[in-house]
C-alpha positions as a Markdown table, in Angstrom:
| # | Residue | x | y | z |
|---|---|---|---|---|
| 1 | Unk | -10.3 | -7.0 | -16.6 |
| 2 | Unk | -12.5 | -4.9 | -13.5 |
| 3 | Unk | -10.0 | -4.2 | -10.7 |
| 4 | Unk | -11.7 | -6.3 | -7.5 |
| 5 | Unk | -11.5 | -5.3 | -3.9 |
| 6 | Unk | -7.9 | -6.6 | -3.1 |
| 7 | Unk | -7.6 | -6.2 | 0.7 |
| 8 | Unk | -3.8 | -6.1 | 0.6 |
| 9 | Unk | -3.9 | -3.4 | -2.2 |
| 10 | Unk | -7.1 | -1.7 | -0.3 |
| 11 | Unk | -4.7 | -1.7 | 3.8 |
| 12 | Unk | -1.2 | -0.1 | 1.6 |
| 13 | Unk | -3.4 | 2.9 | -0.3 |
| 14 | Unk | -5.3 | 3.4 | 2.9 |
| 15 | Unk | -1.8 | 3.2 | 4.9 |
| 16 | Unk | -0.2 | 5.8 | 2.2 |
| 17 | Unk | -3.6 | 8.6 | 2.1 |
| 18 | Unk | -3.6 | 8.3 | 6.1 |
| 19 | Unk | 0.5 | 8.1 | 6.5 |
| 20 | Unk | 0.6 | 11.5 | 4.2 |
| 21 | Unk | -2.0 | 13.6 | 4.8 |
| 22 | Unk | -3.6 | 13.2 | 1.6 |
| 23 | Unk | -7.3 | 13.2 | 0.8 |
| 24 | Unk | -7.8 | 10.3 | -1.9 |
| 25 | Unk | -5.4 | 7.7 | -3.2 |
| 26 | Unk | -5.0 | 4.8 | -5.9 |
| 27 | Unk | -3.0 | 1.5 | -6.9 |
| 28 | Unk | -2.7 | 1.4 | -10.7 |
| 29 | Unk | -1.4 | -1.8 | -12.1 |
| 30 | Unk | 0.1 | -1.9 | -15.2 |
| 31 | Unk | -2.1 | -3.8 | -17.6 |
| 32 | Unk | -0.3 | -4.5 | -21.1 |
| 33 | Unk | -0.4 | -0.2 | -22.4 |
| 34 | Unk | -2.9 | 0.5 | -19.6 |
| 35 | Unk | -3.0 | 1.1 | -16.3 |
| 36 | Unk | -5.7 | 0.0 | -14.0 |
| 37 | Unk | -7.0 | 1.3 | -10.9 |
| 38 | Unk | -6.7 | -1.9 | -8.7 |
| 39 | Unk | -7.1 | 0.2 | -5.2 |
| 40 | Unk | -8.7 | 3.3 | -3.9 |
| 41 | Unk | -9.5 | 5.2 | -1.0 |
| 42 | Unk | -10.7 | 8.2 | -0.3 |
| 43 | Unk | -14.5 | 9.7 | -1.2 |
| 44 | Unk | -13.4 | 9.1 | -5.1 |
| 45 | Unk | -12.6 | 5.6 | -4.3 |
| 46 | Unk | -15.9 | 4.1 | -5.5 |
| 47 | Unk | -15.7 | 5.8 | -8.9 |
| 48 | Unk | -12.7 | 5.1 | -9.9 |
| 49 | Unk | -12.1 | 1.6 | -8.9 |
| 50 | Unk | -10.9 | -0.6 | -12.1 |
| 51 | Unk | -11.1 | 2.7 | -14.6 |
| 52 | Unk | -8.5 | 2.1 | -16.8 |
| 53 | Unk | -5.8 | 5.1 | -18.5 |
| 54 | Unk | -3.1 | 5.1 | -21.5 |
| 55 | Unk | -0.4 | 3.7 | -19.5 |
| 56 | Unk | 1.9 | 6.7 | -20.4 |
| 57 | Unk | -1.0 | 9.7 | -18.9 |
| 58 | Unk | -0.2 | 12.0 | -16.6 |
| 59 | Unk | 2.0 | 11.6 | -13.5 |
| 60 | Unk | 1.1 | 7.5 | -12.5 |
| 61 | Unk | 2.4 | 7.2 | -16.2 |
| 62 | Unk | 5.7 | 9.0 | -16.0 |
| 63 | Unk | 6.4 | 7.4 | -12.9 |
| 64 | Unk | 6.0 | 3.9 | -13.9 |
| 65 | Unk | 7.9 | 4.5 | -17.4 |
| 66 | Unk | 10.7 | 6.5 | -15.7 |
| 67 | Unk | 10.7 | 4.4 | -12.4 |
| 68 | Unk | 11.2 | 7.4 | -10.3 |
| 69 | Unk | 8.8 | 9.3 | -7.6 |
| 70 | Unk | 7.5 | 12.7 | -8.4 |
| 71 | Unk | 6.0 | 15.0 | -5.6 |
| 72 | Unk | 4.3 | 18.7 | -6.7 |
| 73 | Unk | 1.9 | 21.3 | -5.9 |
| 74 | Unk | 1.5 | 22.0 | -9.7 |
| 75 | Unk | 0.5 | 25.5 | -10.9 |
| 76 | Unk | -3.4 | 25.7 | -12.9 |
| 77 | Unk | -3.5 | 24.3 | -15.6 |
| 78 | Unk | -0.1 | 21.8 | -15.2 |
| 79 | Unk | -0.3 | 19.4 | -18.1 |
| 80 | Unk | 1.1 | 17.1 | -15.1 |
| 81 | Unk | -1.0 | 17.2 | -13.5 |
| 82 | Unk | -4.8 | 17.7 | -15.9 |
| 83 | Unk | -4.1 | 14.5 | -17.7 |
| 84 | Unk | -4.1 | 10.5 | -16.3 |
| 85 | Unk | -6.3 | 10.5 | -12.6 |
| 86 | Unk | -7.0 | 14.1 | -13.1 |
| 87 | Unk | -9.0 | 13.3 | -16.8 |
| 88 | Unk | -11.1 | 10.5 | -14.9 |
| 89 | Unk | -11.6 | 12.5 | -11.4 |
| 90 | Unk | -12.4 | 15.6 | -13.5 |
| 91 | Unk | -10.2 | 17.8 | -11.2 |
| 92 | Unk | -6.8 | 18.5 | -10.7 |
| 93 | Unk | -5.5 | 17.9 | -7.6 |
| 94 | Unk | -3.3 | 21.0 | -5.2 |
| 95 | Unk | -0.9 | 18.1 | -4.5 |
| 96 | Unk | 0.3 | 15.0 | -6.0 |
| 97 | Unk | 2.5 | 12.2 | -4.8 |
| 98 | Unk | 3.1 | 9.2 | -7.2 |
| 99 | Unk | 5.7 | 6.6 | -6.8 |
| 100 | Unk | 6.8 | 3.2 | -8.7 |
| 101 | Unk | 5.3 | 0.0 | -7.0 |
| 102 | Unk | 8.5 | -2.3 | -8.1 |
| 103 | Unk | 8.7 | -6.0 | -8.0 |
| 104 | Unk | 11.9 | -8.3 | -8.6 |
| 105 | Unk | 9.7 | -8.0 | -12.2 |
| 106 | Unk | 9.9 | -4.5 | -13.0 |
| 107 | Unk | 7.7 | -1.5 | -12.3 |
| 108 | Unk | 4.6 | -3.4 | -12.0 |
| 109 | Unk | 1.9 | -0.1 | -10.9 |
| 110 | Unk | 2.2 | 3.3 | -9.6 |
| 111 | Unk | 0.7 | 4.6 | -6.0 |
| 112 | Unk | -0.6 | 8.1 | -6.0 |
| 113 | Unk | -2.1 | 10.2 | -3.6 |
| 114 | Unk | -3.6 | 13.3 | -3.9 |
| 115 | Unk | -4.5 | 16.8 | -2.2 |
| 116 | Unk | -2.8 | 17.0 | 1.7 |
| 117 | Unk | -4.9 | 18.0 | 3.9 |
| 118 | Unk | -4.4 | 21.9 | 5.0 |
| 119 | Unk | -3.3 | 22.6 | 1.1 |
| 120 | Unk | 0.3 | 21.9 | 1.7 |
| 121 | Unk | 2.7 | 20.1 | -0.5 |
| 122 | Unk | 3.8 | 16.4 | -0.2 |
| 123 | Unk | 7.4 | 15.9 | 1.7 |
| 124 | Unk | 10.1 | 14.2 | 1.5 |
| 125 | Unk | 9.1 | 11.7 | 4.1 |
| 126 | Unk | 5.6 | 11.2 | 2.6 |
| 127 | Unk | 7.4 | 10.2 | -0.6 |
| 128 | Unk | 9.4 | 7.8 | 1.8 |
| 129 | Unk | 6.4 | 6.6 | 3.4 |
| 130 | Unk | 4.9 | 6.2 | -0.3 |
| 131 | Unk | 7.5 | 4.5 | -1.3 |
| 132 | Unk | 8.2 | 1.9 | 1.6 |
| 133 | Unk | 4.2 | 1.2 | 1.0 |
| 134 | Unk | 4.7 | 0.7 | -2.8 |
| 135 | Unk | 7.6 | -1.8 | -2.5 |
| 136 | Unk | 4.9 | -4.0 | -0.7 |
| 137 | Unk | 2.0 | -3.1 | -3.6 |
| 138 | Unk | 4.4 | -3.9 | -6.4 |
| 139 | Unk | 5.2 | -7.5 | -4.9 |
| 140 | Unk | 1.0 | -7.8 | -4.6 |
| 141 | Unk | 0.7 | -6.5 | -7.7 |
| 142 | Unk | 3.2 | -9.3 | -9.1 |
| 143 | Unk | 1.1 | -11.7 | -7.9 |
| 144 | Unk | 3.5 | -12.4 | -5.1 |
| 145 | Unk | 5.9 | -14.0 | -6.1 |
| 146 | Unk | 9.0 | -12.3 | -4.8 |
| 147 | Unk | 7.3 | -12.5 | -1.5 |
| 148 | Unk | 7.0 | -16.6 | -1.6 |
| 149 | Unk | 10.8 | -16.6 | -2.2 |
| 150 | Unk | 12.2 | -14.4 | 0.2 |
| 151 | Unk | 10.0 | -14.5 | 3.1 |
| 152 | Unk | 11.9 | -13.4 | 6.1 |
| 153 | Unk | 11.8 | -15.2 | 9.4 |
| 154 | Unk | 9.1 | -14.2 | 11.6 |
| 155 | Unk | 12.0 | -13.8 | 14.4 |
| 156 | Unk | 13.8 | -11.4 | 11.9 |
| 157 | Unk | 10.7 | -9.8 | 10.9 |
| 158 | Unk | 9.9 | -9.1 | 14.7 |
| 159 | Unk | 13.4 | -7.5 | 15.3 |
| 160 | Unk | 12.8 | -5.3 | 12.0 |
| 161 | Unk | 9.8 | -4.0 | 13.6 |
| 162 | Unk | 11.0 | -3.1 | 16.5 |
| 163 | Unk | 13.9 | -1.2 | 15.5 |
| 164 | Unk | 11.7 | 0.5 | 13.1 |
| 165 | Unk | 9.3 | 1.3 | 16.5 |
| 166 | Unk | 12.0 | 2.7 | 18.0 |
| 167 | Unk | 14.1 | 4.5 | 15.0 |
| 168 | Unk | 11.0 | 6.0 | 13.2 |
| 169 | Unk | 7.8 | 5.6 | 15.2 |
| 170 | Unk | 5.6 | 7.3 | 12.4 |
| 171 | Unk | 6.9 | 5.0 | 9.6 |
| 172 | Unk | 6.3 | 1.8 | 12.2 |
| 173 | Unk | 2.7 | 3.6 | 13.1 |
| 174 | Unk | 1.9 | 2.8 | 8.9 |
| 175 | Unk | 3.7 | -0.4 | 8.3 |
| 176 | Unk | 1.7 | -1.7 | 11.6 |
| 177 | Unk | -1.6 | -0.8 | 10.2 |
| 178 | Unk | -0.8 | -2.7 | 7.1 |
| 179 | Unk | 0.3 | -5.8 | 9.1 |
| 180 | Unk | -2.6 | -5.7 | 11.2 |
| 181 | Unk | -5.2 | -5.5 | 7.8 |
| 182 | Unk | -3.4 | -8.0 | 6.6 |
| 183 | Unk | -3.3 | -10.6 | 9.7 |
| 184 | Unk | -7.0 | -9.6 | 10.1 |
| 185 | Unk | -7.8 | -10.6 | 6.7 |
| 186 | Unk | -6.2 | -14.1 | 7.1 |
């Protein structure tokens, strides 16, 4: 199946690559032994949208078959880092940053990002940002159905936010951007 433009997948990988630094960025979704690039952004964005990989390639496919985040600045020739993204892309990226997007399902998709701007290495708060981003892709990615059952309050959801504003104004800064593509969108 061709990925389509999903503008909830499209407003979290285009939160993450502008949250992080980083230069492009994708959604896989798992698909059966596959993973499919559902979302991209970044100038590889148009070619890689909907390519498919062996669902256990490279970094996306460690992280969705471990469930755990991985961050690096592998060294030439990282097997890492040359096979999944890098085999379609047909470079290997300075910088990688590729977390679980997790669902009351399972792991249901990976979110990577790629190359920081400057040539440094991914932190420890990008891979929180990454991550906080990737909770919300693996629910979308799910076909929301965690987010039909638990739905929060929009009073709770407004106090949230605002102790978010004011405990971590650079993680509000991305979360905001994804609640405004989404309102915008309807």
């Amino acid at each position: 199946m061709a990925a389509t433009h999903d503008p909830v997948l499209h407003a979290l990988i285009e939160a993450a690559v502008g949250g992080t630094g980083g230069t492009d960025g994708w959604i896989l979704a798992v698909r059966g032994e596959q993973l499919e690039v559902a979302a991209a952004t970044g100038p590889l964005a148009a070619s890689v949208l909907g390519v498919t990989i062996p669902g256990g390639a490279g970094t996306a496919g460690f992280v969705v078959a471990s469930g755990q985040p991985i961050a690096l600045a592998p060294h030439a020739g990282d097997p890492r880092a040359a096979e999944g993204m890098a085999s379609v892309t047909g470079r290997e990226p300075a910088s990688l940053l590729c977390v679980p997007c997790e669902s009351d399902d399972g792991v249901t998709g990976a979110l990577e990002v790629v190359d920081k701007a400057g040539g440094g290495a991914f932190t420890f708060d990008d891979v929180e940002l990454a991550t906080l981003l990737a909770g919300v892709a693996g629910i979308a990615l799910a076909g929301g159905r965690a987010a039909q059952t638990s739905a929060p309050d929009p009073s709770e959801l407004a106090g949230e936010l605002r102790r978010l504003a004011e405990s971590q104004p650079a993680r509000y800064a991305a979360v905001a951007t994804v609640v405004a593509a989404l309102l915008s969108n309807g």
